[in-house]
Short mmCIF file of C-alpha atoms and ligand atoms in Angstrom, two decimals:
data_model
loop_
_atom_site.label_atom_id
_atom_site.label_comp_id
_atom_site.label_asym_id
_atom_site.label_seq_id
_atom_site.Cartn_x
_atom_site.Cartn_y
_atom_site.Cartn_z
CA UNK A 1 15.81 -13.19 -14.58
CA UNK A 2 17.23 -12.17 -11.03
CA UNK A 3 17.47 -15.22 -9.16
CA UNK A 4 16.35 -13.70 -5.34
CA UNK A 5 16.64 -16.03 -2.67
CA UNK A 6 16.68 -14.10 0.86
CA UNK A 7 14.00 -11.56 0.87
CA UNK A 8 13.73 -8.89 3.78
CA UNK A 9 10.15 -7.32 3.02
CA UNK A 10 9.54 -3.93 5.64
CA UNK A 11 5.86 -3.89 6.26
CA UNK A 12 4.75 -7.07 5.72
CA UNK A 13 2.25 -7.01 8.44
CA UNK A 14 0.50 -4.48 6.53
CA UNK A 15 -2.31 -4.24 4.06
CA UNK A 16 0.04 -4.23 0.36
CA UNK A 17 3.55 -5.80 2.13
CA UNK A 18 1.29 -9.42 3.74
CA UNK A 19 -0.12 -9.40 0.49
CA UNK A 20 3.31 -9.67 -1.19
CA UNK A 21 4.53 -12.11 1.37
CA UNK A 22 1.61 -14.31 0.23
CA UNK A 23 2.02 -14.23 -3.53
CA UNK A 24 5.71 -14.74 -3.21
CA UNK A 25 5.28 -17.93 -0.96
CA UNK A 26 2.84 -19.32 -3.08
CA UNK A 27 5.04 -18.37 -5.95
CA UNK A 28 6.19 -22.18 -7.00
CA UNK A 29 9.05 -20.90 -9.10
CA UNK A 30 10.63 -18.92 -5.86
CA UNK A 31 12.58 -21.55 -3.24
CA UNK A 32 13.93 -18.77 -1.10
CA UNK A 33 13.59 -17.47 2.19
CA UNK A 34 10.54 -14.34 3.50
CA UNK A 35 12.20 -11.97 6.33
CA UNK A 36 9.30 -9.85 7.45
CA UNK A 37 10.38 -6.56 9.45
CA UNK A 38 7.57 -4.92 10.91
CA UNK A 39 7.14 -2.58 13.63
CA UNK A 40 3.64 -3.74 13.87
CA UNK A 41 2.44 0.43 14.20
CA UNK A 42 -1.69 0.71 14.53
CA UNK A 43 -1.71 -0.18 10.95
CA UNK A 44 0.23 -3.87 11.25
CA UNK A 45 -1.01 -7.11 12.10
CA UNK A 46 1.48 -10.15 11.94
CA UNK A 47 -1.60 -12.40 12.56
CA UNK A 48 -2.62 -11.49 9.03
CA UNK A 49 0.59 -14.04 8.07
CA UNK A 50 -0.86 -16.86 10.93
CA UNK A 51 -1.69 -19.37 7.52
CA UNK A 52 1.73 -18.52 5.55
CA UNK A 53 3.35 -19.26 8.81
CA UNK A 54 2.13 -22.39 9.27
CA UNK A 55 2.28 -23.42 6.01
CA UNK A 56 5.94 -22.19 5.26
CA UNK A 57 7.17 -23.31 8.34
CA UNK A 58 11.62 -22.03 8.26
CA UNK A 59 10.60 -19.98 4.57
CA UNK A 60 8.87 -17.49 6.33
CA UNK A 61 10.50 -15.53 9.55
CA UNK A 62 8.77 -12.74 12.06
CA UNK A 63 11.34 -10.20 13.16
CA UNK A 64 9.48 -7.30 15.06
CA UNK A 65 11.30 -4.38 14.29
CA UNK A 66 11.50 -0.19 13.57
CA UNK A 67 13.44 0.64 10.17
CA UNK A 68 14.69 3.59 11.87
CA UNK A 69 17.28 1.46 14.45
CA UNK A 70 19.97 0.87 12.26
CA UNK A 71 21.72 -1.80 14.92
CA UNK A 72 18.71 -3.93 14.19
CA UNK A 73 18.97 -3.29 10.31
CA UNK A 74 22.82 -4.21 10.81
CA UNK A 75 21.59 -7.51 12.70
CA UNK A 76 19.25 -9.02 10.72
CA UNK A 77 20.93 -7.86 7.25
CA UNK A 78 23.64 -10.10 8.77
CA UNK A 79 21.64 -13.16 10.38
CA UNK A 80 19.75 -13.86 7.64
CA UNK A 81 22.11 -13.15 4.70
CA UNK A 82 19.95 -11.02 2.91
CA UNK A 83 20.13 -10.41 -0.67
CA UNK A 84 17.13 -8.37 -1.33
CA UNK A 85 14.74 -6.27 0.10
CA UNK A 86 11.53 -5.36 -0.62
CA UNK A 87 10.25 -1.86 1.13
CA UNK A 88 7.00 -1.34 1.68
CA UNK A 89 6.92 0.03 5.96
CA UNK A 90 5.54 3.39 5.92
CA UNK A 91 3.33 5.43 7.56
CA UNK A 92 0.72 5.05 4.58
CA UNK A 93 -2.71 7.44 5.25
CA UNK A 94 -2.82 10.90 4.08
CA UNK A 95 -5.41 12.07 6.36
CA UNK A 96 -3.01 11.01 9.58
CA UNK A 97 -0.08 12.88 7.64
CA UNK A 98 -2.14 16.33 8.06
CA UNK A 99 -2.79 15.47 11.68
CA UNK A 100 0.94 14.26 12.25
CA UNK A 101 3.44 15.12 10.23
CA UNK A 102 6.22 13.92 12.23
CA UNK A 103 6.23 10.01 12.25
CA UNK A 104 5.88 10.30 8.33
CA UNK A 105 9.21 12.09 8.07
CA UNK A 106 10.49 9.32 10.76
CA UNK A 107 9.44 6.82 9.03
CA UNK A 108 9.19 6.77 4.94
CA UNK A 109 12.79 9.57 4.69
CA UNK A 110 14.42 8.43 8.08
CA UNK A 111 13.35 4.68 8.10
CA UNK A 112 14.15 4.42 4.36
CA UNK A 113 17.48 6.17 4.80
CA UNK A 114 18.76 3.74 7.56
CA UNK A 115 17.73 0.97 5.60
CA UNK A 116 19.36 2.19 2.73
CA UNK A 117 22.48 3.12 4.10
CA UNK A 118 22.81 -0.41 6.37
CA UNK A 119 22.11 -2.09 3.18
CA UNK A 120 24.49 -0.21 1.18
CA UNK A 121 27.66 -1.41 3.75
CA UNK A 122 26.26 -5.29 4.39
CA UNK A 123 25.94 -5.40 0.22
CA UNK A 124 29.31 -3.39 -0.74
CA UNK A 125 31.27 -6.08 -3.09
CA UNK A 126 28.81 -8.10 -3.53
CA UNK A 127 26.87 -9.08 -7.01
CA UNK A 128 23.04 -10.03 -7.57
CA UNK A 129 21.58 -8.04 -4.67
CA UNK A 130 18.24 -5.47 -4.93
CA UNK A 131 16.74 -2.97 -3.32
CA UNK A 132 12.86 -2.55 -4.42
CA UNK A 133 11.51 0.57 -3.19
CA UNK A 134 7.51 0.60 -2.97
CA UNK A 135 5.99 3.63 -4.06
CA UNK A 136 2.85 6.17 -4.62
CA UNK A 137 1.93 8.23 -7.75
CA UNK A 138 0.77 10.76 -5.36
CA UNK A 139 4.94 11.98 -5.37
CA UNK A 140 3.22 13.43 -8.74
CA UNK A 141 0.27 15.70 -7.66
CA UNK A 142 -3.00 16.41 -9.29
CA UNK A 143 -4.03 15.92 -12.90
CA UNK A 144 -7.00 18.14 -13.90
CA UNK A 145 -9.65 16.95 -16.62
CA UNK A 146 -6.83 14.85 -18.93
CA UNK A 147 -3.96 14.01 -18.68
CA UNK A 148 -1.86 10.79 -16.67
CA UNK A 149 1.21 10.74 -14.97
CA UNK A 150 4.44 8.80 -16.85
CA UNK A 151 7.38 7.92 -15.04
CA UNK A 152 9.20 11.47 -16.30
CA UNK A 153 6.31 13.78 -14.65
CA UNK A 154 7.65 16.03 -12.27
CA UNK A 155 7.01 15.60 -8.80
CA UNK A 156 4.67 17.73 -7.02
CA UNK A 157 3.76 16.45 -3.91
CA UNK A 158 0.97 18.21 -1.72
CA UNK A 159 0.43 16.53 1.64
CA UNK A 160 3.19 15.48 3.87
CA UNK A 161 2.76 11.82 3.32
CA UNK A 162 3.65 12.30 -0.32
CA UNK A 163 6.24 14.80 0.32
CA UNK A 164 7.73 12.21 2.48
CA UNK A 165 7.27 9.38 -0.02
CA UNK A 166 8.38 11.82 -2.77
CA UNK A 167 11.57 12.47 -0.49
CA UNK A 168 12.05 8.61 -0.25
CA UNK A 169 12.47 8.19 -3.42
CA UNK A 170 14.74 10.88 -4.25
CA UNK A 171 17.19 9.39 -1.44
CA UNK A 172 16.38 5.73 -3.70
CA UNK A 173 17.86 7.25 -6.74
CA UNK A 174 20.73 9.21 -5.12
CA UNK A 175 21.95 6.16 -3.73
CA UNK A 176 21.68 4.40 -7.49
CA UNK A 177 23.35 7.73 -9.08
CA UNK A 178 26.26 8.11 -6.43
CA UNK A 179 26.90 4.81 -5.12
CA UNK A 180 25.92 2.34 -7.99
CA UNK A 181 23.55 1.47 -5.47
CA UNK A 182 21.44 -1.85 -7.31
CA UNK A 183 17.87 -0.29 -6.95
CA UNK A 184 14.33 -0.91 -8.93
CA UNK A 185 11.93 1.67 -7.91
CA UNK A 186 7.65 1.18 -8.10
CA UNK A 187 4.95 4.16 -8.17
CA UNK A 188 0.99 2.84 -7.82
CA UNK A 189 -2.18 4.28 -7.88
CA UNK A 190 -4.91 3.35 -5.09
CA UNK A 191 -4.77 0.00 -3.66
CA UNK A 192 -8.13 -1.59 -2.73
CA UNK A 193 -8.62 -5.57 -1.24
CA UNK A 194 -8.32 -8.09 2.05
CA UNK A 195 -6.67 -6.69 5.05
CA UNK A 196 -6.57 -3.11 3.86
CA UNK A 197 -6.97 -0.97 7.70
CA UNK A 198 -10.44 0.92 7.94
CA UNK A 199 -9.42 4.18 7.35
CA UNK A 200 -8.76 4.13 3.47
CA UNK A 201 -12.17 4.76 1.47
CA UNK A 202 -12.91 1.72 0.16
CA UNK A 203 -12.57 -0.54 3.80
CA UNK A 204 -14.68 2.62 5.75
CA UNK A 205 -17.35 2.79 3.54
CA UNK A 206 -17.95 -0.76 3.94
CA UNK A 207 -17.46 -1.11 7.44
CA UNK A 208 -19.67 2.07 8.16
CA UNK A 209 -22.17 0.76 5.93
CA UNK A 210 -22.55 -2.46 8.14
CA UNK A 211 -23.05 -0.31 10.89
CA UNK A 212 -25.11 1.56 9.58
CA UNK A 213 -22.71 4.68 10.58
CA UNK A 214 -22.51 8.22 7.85
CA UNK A 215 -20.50 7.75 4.73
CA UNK A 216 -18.35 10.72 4.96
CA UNK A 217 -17.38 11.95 1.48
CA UNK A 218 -15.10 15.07 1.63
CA UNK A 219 -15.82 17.83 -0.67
CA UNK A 220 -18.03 17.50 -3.38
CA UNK A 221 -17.31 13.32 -3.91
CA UNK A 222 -15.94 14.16 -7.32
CA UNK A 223 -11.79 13.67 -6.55
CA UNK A 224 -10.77 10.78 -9.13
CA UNK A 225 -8.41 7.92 -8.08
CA UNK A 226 -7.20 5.05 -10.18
CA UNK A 227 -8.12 1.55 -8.56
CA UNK A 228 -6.02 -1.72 -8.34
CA UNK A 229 -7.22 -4.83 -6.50
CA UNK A 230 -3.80 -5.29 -4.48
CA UNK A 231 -2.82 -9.25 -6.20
CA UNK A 232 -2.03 -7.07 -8.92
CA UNK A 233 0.05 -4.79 -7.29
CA UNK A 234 2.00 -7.04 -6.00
CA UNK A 235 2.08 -9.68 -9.01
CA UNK A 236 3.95 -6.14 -11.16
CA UNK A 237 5.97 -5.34 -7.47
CA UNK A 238 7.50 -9.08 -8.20
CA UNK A 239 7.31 -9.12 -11.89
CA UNK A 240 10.10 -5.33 -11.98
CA UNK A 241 12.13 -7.00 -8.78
CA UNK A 242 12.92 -10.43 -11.04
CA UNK A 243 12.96 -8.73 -14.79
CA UNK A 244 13.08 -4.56 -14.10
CA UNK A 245 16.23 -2.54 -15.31
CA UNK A 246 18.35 -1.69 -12.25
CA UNK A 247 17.90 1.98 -11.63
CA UNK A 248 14.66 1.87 -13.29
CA UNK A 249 11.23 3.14 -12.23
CA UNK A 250 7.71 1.48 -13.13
CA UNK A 251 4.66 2.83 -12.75
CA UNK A 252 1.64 0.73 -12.07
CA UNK A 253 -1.90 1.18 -12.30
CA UNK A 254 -5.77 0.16 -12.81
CA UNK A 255 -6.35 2.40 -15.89
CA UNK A 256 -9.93 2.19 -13.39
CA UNK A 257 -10.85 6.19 -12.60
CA UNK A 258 -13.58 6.12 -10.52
CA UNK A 259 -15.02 9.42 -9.52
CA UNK A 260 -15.40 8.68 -5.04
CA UNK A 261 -18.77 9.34 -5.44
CA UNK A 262 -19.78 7.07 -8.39
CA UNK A 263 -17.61 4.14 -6.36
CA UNK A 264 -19.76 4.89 -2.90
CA UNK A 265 -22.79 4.00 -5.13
CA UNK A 266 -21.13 1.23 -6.68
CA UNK A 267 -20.28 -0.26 -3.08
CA UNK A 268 -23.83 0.29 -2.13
CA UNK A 269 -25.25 -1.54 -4.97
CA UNK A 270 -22.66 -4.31 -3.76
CA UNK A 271 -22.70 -4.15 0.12
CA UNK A 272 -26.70 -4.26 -0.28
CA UNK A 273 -26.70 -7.63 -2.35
CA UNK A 274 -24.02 -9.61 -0.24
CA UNK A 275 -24.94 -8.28 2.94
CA UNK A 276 -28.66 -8.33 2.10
CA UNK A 277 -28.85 -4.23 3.62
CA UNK A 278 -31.83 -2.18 1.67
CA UNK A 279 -30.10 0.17 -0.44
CA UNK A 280 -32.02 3.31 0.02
CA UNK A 281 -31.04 3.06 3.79
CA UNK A 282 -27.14 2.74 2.95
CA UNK A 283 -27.70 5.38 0.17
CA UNK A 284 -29.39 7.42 3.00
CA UNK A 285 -26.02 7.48 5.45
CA UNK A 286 -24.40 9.20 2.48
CA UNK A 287 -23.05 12.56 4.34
CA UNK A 288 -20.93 15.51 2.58
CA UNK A 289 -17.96 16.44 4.93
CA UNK A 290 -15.39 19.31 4.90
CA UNK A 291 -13.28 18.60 2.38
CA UNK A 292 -9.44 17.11 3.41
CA UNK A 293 -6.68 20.13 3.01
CA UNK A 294 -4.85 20.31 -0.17
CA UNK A 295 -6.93 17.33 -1.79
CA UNK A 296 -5.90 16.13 -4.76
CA UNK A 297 -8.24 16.16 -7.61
CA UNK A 298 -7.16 13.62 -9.87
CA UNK A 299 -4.90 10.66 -10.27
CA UNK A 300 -4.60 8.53 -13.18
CA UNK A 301 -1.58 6.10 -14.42
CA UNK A 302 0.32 5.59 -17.83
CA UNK A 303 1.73 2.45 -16.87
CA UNK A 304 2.30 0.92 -20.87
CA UNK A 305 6.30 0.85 -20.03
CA UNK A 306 5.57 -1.94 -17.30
CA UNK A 307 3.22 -3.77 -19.80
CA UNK A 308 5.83 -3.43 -22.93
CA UNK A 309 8.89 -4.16 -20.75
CA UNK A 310 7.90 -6.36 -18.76
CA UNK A 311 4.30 -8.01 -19.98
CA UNK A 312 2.47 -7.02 -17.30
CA UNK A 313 -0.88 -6.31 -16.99
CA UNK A 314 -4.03 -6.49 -14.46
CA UNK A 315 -5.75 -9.65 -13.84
CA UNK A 316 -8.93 -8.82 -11.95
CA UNK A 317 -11.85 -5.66 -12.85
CA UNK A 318 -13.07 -3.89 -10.36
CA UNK A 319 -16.34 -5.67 -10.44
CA UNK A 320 -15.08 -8.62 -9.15
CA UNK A 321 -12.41 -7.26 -7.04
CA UNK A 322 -14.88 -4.71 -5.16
CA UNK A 323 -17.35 -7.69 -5.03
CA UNK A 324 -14.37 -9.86 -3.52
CA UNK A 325 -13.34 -7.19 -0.78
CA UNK A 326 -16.83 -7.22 0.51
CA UNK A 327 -17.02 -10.64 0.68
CA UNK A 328 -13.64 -10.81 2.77
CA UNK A 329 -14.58 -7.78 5.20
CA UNK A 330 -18.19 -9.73 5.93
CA UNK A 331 -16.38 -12.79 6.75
CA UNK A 332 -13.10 -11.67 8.85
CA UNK A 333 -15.38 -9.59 11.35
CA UNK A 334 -12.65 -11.17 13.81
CA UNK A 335 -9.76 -9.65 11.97
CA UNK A 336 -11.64 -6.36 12.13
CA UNK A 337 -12.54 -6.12 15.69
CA UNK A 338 -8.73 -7.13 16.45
CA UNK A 339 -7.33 -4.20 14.48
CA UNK A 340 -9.65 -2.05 15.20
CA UNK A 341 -8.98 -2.64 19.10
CA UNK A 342 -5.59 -0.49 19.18
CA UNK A 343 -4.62 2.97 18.39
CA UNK A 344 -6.86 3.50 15.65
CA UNK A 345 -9.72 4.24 17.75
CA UNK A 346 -8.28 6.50 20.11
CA UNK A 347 -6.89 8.47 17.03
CA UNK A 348 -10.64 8.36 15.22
CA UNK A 349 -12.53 9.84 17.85
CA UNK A 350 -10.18 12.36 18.77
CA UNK A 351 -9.73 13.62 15.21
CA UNK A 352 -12.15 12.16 12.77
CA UNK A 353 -15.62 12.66 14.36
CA UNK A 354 -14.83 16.24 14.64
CA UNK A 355 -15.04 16.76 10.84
P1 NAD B 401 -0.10 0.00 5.74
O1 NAD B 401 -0.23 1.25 6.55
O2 NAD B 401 -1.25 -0.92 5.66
O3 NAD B 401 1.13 -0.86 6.30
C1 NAD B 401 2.35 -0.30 6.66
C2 NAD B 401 3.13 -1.33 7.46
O4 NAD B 401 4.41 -0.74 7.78
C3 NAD B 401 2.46 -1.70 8.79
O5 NAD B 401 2.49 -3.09 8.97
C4 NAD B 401 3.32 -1.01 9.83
O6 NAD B 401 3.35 -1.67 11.08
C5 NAD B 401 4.70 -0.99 9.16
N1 NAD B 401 5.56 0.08 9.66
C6 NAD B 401 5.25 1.39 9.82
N2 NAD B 401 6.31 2.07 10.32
C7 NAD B 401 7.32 1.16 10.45
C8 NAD B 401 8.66 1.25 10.92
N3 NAD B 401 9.19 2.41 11.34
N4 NAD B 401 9.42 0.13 10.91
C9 NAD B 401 8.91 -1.06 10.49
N5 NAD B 401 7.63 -1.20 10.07
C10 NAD B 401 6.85 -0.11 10.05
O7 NAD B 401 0.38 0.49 4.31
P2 NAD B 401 0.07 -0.10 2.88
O8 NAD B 401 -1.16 0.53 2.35
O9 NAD B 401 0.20 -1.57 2.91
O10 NAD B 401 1.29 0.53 2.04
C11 NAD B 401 2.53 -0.16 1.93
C12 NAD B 401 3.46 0.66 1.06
O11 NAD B 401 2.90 0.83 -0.24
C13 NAD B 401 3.75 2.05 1.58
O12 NAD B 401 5.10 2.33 1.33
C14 NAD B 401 2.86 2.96 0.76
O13 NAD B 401 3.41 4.25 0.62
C15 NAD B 401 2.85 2.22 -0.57
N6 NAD B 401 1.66 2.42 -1.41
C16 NAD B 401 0.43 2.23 -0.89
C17 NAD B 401 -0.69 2.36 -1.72
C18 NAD B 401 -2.09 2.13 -1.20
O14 NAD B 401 -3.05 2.37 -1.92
N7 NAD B 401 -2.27 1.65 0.03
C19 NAD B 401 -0.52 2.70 -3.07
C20 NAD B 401 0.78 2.92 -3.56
C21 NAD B 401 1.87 2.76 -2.72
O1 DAU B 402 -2.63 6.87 -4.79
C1 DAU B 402 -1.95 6.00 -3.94
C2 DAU B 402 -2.28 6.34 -2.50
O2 DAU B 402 -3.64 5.95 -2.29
C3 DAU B 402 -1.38 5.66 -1.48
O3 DAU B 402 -0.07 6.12 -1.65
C4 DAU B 402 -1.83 5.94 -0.04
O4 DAU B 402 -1.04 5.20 0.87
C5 DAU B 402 -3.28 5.50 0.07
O5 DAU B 402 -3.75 5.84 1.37
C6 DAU B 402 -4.14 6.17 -0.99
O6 DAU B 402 -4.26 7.59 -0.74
P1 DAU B 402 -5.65 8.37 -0.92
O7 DAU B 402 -5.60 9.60 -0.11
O8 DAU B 402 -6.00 8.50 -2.35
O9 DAU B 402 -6.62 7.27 -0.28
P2 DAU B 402 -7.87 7.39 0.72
O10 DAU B 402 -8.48 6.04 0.78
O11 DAU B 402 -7.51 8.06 2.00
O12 DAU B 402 -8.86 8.37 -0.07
C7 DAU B 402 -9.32 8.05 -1.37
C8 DAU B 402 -10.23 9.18 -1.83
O13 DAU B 402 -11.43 9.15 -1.03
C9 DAU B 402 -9.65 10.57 -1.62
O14 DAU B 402 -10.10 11.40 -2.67
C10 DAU B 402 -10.25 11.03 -0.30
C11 DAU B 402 -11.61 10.37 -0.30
N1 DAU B 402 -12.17 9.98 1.02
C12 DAU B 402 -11.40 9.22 1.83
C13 DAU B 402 -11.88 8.78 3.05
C14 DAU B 402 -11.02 7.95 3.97
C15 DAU B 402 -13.47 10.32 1.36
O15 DAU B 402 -14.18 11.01 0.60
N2 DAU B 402 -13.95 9.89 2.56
C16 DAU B 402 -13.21 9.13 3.43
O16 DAU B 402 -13.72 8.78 4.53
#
């Protein structure tokens, strides 16, 4: 097992990376040190960390910052003596890719680049160092009826987001091939839980269902994703970066397809009992939208070489993870009105409501 001490984690004021910032502070076996680097975009919130902060007092350590300025990545490589990094900052929603390509090529290929390359000097000579790289499976396109993706399908990426994830990647594995580079490398299906932003499907459905606002299903509802409740994301992220083969890649999934449609109704049937909401009048918002460009039909996940190699496997169904989400979302209406107060908005209403 790697023994990790200083951990720089990119995006850990956002939905997946404050999530992994949690489980590895309350991870009793791990002493070391949490360096979170976020820019804090629309999509971050470092008050989502106020309890670890408290609690962790010197473990845990804000530094508000862009991947892309490598004098900054040269600083706090230095200052905190990092020995591995966790990255998870990206510009994360496919629908905001279509609208705005740019910031997603800024970001995930130039963000991870100067990371990379800043980490590649401040680690050159040294031993027991890592560089995790977060990923999607969406690098590996559609699937139609059968089929999953393994970690040798070709990629075949089809919005910019994943082309720019995809690309991100490919610059991961150069730097392992041509430099000796010590990477471990992560593709996962759908994430769904607390502190996800309301845009993804699974937080806008339930936040439009408590106001009573049109469930907007693109296309005919019948795309497929694979669900994971986001603990176990991260518990497999943690599980590759302590045990994984350096160079390797992992894929990680739910082995949950849920049609979008089927889920809506399965949110309904949840929404209505914990929010006490008659479920004909949620079913009734249901609305059928134009479909997003270039949608993807189908994802779904071999991931048996993470649970061989490494014994992983998924700790929560869907059932009780969907039914835990709801729960969260009706009881941090304070964390939703904060996030919700920023950019978000402005970008909703000038592209969203004129689907
Ligand atoms: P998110 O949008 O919720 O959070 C992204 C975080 O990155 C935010 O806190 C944001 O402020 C920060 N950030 C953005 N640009 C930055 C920059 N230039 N410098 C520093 N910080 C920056 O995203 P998420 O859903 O938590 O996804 C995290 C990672 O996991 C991403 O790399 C994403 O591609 C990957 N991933 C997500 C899912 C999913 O279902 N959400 C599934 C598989 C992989
Ligand atoms: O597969 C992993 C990926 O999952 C991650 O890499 C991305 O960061 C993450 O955003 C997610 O991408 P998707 O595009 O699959 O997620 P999203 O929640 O945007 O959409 C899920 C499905 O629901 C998709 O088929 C589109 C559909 N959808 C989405 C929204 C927001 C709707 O029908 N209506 C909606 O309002």
């Amino acid at each position: 097992m790697r023994k990790l001490t200083n951990i720089l984690v990119t995006g850990g004021a956002g939905f997946i990376g404050s999530n992994f910032v949690r489980v590895l502070l309350n991870d009793s076996a791990f002493k070391g040190r949490v360096i979170n680097v976020d820019k804090l975009t629309y999509a971050g919130n470092a008050n989502s960390l106020n309890d670890v902060a408290e609690a962790k007092g010197d473990r845990y350590i804000f530094e508000h910052a862009d991947i892309c300025d490598r004098a900054k990545m040269d600083e706090i490589l230095s200052k905190y003596d990092i020995d591995t990094i966790v990255h998870l900052a990206a510009e994360s929603h496919v629908d905001r890719s279509i609208e705005g390509p740019g910031a997603f090529v800024q970001t995930n290929i130039v963000g991870t680049f100067t990371l990379l390359d800043a980490a590649r000097q401040f680690w050159a000579g040294k031993e027991g160092v890592l560089f995790h790289h977060v990923s999607t499976d969406e690098v590996y396109g559609s699937l139609g009826d059968t089929g999953y993706f393994t970690e040798t399908t070709p990629y075949d990426p089809h919005s910019p987001y994943s082309a720019s994830k995809a690309s991100s990647d490919h610059l991961v594995r150069a730097y392992h091939d041509t430099y000796g580079f010590p990477i471990t490398l992560s593709n996962c299906s759908n994430n769904y839980g607390p502190y996800q932003f309301p845009e993804k499907l699974i937080p806008v459905m339930i936040e439009n269902m408590l106001q009573r606002k049109a469930l907007p299903v693109y296309g005919d509802g019948k795309n497929i994703r694979d669900w994971l409740y986001v603990e176990d994301h991260n518990s497999a992220v943690w599980a590759i970066m302590q045990n994984g083969t350096l160079g390797g890649s992992y894929n990680i999934g739910g082995e949950n397809e849920w049609e979008n449609i089927r889920l809506l109704h399965e949110l309904i049937d949840i929404v209505s009992e914990e929010a006490n909401i008659n479920k004909e009048e949620l079913t009734s918002l249901i609305t059928y939208v134009k479909d997003r460009p270039g949608h993807d039909r189908r994802y779904a996940i071999d991931c048996d070489k993470l649970k061989n190699e490494l014994g992983w496997k998924q700790s929560v169904t869907f059932e009780e993870g969907l039914r835990k989400t709801v729960k969260w979302y009706l009881e941090n209406r304070e964390w939703i009105e904060q996030i919700q107060s920023g950019e978000y908005l402005k970008w909703i209403e000038l592209n969203y409501s004129a689907r």
